[in-house]
Short mmCIF file of C-alpha atoms in Angstrom, two decimals:
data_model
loop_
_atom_site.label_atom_id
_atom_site.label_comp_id
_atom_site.label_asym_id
_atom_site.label_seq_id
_atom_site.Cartn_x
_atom_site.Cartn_y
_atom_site.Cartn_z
CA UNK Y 1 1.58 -13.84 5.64
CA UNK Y 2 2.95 -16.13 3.07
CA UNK Y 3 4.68 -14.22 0.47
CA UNK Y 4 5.06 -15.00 -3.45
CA UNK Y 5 8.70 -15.31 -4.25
CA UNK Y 6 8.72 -13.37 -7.58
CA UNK Y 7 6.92 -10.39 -6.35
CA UNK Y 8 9.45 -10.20 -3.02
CA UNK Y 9 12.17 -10.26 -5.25
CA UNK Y 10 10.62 -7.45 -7.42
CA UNK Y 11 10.13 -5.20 -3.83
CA UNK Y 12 13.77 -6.54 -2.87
CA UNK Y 13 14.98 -4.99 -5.83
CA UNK Y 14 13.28 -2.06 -5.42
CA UNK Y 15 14.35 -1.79 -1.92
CA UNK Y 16 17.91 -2.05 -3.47
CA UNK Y 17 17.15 0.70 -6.03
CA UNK Y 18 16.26 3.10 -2.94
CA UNK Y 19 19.28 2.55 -0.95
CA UNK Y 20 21.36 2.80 -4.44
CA UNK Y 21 19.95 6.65 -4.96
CA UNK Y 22 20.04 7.31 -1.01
CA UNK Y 23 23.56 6.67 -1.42
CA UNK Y 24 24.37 8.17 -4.24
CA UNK Y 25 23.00 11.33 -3.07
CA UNK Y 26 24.79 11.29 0.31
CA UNK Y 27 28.33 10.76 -1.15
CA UNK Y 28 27.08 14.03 -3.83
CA UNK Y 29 26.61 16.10 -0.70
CA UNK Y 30 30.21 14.50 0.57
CA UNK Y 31 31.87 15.65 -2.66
CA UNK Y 32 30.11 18.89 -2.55
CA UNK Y 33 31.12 20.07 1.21
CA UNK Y 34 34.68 18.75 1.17
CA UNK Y 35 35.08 20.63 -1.81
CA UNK Y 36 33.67 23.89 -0.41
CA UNK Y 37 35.12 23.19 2.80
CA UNK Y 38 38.16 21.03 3.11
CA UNK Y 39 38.75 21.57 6.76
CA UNK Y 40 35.49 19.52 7.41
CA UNK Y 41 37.14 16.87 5.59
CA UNK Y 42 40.14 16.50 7.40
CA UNK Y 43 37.91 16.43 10.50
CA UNK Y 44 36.21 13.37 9.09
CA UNK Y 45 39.68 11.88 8.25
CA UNK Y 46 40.57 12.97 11.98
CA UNK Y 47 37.60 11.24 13.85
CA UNK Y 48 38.32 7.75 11.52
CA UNK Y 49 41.77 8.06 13.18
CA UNK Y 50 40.33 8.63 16.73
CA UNK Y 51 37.94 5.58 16.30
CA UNK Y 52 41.29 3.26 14.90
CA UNK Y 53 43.10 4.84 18.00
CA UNK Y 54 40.31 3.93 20.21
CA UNK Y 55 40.19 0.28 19.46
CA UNK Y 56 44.07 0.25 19.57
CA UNK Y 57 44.20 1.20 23.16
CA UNK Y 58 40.82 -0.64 24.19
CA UNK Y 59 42.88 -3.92 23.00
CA UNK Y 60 46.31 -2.90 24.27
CA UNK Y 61 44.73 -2.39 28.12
CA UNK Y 62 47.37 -1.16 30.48
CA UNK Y 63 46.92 1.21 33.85
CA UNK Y 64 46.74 4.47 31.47
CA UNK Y 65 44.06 2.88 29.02
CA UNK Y 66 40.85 5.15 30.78
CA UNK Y 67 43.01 8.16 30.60
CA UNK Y 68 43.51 7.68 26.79
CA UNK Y 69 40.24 7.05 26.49
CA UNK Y 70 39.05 9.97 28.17
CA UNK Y 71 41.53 12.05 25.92
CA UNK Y 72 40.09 10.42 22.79
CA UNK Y 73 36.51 11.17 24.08
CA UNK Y 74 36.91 14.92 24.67
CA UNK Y 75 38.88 14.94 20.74
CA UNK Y 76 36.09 13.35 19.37
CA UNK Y 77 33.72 15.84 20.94
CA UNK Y 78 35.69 18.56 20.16
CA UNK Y 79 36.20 17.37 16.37
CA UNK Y 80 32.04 16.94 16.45
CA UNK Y 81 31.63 20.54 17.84
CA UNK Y 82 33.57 22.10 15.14
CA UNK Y 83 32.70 19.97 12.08
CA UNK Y 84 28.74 20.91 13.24
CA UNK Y 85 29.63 24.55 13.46
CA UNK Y 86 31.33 24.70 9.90
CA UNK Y 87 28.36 22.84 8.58
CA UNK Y 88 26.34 25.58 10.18
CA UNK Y 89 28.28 28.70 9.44
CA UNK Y 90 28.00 27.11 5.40
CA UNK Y 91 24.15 26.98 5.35
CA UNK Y 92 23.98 23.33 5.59
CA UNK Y 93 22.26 21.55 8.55
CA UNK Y 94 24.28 19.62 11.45
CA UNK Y 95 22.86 15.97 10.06
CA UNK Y 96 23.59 17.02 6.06
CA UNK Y 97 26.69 14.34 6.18
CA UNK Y 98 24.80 11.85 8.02
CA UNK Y 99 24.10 8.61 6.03
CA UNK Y 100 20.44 8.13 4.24
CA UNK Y 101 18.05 6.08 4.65
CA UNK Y 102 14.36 5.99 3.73
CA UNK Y 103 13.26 3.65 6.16
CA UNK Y 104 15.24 4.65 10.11
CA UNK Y 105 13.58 1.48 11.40
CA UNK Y 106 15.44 -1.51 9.49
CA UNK Y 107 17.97 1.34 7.84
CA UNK Y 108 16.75 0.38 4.35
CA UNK Y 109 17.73 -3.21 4.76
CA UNK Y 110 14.62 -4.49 4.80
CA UNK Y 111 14.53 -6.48 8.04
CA UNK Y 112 13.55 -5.46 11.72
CA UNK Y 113 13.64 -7.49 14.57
CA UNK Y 114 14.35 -10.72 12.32
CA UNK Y 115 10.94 -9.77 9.94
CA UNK Y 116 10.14 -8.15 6.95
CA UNK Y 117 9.74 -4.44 7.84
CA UNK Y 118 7.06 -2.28 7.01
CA UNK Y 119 8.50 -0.67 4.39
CA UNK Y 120 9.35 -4.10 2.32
CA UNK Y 121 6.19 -5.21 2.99
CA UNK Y 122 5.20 -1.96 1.79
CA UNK Y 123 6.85 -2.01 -1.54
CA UNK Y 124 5.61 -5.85 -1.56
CA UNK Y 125 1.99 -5.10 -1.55
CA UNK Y 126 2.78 -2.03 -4.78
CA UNK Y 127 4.02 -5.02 -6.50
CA UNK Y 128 1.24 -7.52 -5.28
CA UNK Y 129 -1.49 -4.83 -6.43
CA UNK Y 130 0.66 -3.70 -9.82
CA UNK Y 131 -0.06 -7.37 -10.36
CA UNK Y 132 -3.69 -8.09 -9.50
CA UNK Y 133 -5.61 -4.72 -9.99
CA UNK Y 134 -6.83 -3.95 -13.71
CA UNK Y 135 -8.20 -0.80 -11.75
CA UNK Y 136 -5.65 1.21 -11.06
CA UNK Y 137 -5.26 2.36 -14.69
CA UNK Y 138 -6.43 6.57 -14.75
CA UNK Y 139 -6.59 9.03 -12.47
CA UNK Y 140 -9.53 8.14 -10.27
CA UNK Y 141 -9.90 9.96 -6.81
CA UNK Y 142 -12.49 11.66 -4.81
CA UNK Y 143 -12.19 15.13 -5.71
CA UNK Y 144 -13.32 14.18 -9.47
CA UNK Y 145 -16.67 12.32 -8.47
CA UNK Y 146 -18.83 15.06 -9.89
CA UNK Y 147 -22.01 15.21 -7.75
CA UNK Y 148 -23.53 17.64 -10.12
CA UNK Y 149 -24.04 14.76 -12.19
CA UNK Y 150 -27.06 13.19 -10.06
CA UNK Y 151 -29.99 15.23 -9.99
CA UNK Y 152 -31.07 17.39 -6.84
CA UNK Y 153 -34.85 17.15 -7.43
CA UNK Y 154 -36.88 14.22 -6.26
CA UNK Y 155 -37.26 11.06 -8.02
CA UNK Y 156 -40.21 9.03 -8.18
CA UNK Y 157 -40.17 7.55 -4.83
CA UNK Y 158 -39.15 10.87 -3.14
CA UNK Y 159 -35.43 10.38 -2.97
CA UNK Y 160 -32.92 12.82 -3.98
CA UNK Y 161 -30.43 11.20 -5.76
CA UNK Y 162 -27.66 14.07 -5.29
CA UNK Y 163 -27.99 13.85 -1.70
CA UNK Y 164 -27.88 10.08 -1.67
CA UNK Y 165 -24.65 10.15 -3.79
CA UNK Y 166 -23.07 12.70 -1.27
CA UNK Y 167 -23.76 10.24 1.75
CA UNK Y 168 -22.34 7.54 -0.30
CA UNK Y 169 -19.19 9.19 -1.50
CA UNK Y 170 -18.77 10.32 2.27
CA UNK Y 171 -19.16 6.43 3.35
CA UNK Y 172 -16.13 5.80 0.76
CA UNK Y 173 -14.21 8.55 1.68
CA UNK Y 174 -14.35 7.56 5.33
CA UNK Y 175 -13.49 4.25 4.40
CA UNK Y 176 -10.92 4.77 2.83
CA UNK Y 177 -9.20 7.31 4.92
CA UNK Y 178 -9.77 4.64 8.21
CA UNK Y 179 -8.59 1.69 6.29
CA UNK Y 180 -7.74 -0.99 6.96
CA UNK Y 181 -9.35 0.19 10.94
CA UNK Y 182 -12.77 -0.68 9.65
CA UNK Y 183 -15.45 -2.67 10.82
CA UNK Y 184 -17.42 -4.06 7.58
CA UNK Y 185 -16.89 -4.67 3.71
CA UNK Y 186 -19.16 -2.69 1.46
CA UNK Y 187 -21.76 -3.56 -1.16
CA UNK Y 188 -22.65 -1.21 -3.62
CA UNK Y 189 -25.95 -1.66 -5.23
CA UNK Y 190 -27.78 0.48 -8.61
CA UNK Y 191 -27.64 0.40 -11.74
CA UNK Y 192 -25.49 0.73 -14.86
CA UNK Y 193 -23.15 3.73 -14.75
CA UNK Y 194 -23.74 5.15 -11.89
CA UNK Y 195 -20.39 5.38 -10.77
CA UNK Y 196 -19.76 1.85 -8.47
CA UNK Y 197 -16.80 1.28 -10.19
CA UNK Y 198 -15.22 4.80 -9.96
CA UNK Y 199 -15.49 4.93 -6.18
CA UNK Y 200 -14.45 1.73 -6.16
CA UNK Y 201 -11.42 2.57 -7.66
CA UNK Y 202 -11.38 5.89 -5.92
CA UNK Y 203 -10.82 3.27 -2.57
CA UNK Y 204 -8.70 1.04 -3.88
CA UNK Y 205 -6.15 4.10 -5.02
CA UNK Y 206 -6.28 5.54 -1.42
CA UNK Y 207 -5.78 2.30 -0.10
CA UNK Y 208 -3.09 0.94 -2.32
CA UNK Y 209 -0.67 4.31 -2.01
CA UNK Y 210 -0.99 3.93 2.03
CA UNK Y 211 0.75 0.29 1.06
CA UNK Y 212 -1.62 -2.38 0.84
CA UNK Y 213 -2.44 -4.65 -1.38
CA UNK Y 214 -5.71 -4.56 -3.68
CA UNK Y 215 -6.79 -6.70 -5.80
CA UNK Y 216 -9.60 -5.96 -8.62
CA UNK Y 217 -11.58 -8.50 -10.96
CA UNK Y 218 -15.03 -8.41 -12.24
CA UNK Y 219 -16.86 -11.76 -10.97
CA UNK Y 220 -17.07 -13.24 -14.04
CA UNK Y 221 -13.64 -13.63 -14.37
CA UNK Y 222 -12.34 -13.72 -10.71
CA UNK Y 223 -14.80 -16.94 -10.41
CA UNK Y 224 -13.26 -18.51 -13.56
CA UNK Y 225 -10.29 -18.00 -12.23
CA UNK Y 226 -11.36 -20.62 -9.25
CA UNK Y 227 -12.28 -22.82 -11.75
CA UNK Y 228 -9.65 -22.81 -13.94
CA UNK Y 229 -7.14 -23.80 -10.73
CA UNK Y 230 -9.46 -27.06 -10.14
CA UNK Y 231 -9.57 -27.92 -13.28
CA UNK Y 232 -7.70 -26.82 -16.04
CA UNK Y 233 -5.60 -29.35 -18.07
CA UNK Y 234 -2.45 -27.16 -18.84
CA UNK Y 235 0.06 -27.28 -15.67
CA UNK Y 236 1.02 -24.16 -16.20
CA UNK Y 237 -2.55 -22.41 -16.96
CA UNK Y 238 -3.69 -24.63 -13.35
CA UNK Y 239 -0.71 -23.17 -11.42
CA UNK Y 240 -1.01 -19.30 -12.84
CA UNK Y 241 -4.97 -19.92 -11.92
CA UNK Y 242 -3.48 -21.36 -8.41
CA UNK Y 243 -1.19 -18.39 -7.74
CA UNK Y 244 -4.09 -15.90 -8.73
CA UNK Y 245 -6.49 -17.17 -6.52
CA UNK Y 246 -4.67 -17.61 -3.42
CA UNK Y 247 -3.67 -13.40 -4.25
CA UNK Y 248 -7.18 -12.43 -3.96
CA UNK Y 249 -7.86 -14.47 -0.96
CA UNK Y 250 -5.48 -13.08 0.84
CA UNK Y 251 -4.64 -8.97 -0.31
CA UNK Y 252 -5.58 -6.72 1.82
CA UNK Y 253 -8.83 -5.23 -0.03
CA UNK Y 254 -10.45 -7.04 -2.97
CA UNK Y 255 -12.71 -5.54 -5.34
CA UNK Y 256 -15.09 -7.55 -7.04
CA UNK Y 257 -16.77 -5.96 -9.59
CA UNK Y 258 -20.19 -6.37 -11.53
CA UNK Y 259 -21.22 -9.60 -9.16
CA UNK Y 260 -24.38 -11.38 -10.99
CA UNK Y 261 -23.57 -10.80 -14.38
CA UNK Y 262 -21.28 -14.30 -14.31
CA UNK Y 263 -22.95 -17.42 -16.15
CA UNK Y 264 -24.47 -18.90 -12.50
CA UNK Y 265 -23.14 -22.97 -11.95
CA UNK Y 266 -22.55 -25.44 -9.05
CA UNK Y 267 -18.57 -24.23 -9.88
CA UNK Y 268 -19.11 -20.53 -9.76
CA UNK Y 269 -21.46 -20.53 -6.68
CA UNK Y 270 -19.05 -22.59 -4.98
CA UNK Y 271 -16.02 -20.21 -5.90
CA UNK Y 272 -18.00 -17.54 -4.77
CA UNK Y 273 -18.76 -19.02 -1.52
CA UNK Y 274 -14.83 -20.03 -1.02
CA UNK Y 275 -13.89 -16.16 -2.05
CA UNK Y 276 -16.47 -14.79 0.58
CA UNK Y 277 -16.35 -16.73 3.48
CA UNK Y 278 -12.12 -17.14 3.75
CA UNK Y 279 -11.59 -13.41 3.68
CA UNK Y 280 -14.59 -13.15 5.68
CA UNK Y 281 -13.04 -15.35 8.26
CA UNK Y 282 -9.07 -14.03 7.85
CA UNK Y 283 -10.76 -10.72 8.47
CA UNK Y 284 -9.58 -9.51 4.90
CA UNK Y 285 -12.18 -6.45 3.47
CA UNK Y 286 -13.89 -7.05 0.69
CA UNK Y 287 -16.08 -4.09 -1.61
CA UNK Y 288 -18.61 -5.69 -4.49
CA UNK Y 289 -20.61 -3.61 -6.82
CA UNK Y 290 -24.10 -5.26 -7.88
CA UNK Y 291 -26.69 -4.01 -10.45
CA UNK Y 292 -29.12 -6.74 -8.06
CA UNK Y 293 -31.39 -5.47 -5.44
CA UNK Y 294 -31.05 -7.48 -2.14
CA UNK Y 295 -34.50 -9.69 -3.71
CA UNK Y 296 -32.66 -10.26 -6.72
CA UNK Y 297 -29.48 -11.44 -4.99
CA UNK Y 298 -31.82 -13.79 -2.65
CA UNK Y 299 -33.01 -15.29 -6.01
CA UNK Y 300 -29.38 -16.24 -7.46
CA UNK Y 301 -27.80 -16.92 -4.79
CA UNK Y 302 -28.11 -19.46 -1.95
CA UNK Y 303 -28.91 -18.77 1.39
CA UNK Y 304 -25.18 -19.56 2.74
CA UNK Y 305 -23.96 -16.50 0.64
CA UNK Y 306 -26.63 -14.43 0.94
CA UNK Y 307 -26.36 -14.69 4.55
CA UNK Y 308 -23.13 -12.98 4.84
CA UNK Y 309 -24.08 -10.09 2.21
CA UNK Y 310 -26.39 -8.77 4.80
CA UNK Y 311 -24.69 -9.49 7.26
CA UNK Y 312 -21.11 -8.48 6.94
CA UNK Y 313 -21.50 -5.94 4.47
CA UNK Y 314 -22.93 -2.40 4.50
CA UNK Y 315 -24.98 -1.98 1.81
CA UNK Y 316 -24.55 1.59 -0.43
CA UNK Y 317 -27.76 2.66 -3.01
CA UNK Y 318 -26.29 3.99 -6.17
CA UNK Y 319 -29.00 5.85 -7.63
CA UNK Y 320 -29.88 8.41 -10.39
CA UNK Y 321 -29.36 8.15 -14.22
CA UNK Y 322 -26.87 6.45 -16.15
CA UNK Y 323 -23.79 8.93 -16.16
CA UNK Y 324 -22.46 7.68 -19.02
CA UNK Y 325 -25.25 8.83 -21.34
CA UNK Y 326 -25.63 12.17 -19.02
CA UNK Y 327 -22.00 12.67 -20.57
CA UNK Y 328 -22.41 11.24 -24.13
CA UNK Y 329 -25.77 14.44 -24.48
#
């Protein structure tokens, strides 16, 4: 994964900020139990001594050095014993004194086994979505999407738009809850507010606090955004375009929202294909809300797109009545 320098240095920093507070707290509790129990203390001092004395003799050698060490062993063990029980004995438990850390695989530095650990990568990808996802802006999540809002009687073609809405906010759930272990990208489909964009956001939230990156743009302006890399005259307007682009390619989840309501060009089918096709093939999930039935997508789009909407995307029916006005009566 190629990783933009600004935003590492933002998780780097963050990383820093972590550690800063983890220690801070642990030399709190140090102040807090020597003070309340000095005799721990001077079995801290006495251990540091028993280290210095073990690398002493370790150096020195001679015929008595594994006796000395032996005797510096059982000290140690001894000193361990008792500092435990006093820890004990105060209400605190055995590992209270025992240095911080957030992360016990890289010890909050970052790095394990010569890569970025999980948990920079972690704080990377909050940055990398902070950055690219207008989305993320209320308090979106499953347990708000208000089925009573779709109706539980019949429509006109015999569907129950209630019970349709339940299997679709299931579908997100479940996706959600299994990413990024899932097998397809989703296409939601229906009409004007009925509520593609919440449960898209309702995913992206779920995935973005399990630590990946998401990345959210209607298609109007993710598309210009392609266009303005190719061919924008200002450097730096081509480069921010550049740096954009090459983020939604390659986060983790992208949301693309309102797809067919962008002005329709050689350029923009073009970008479109380019967005599609490289996550496709990186194996990077995509979700796009539509007001276009599957006909209506076959008419604006070419065949080479359309291909890969049905077939590497499970397609979700919004239905019911515009929730927006359901709310404004």
């Amino acid at each position: 994964m190629a990783y933009d320098g600004k935003l590492l240095a933002r998780a780097r920093s963050a990383l820093e900020a972590r550690r800063a507070d983890n220690q801070a707290e642990h030399e709190s509790r140090v102040r807090t139990v020597y003070a309340r129990v000095p005799e721990i203390r001077q079995l801290d001092q006495q251990m540091r001594r028993q280290m210095t004395e073990l690398v002493r003799v370790t150096i020195a050698g001679g015929a008595d050095m594994p006796e000395k060490l032996e005797r510096l062993r059982r000290a140690n063990l001894d000193a361990q014993a008792r500092r435990a029980e006093l820890l004990v004995e105060h209400g605190w438990p055995i590992d209270y004194l025992d240095e911080i850390v957030s992360c016990p695989r890289c010890r909050d530095t970052g790095v394990y086994e010569g890569q970025p650990c999980e948990c920079l990568v972690r704080l990377y990808n909050r940055e990398l979505t902070r950055e690219l996802s207008t989305l993320l802006r209320g308090d979106e999540s499953f347990a708000r999407f208000d089925l009573a809002l779709y109706s539980d009687a019949p429509n006109e073609s015999g569907t129950v738009p209630r019970e349709v809405m339940r299997r679709v906010k299931a579908a997100c759930e479940k996706y959600a809850e299994n990413f990024p272990n899932v097998s397809s990208n989703l296409l939601f489909q229906g009409g004007t507010g009925l509520g593609k964009t919440y449960l898209s956001a309702c995913i992206a939230r779920v995935v973005a606090n399990k630590g990946y990156s998401v990345c959210y743009d209607s298609a109007a302006a993710a598309l210009e955004t392609f266009e303005r890399q190719r061919f924008s005259r200002d450097a730096d307007t081509a480069e921010a375009a550049a740096a954009r682009a090459e983020r939604m390619l390659s986060c983790d989840l992208m949301l693309l929202d309102d797809l067919g309501t962008e002005m329709v060009t050689s350029l923009s089918t073009s970008a479109l294909y380019t967005l599609l096709n490289t996550r496709l093939v990186n194996g990077r999930r995509t979700v796009i809300s539509t007001n276009l039935t599957d006909e209506e997508l076959r008419r604006r789009y070419p065949q080479q797109i359309c291909s890969r909407l049905e077939g590497e995307f499970l397609h979700l029916p919004f239905v019911g009545k515009d929730i927006r006005l359901l709310k404004a009566q």
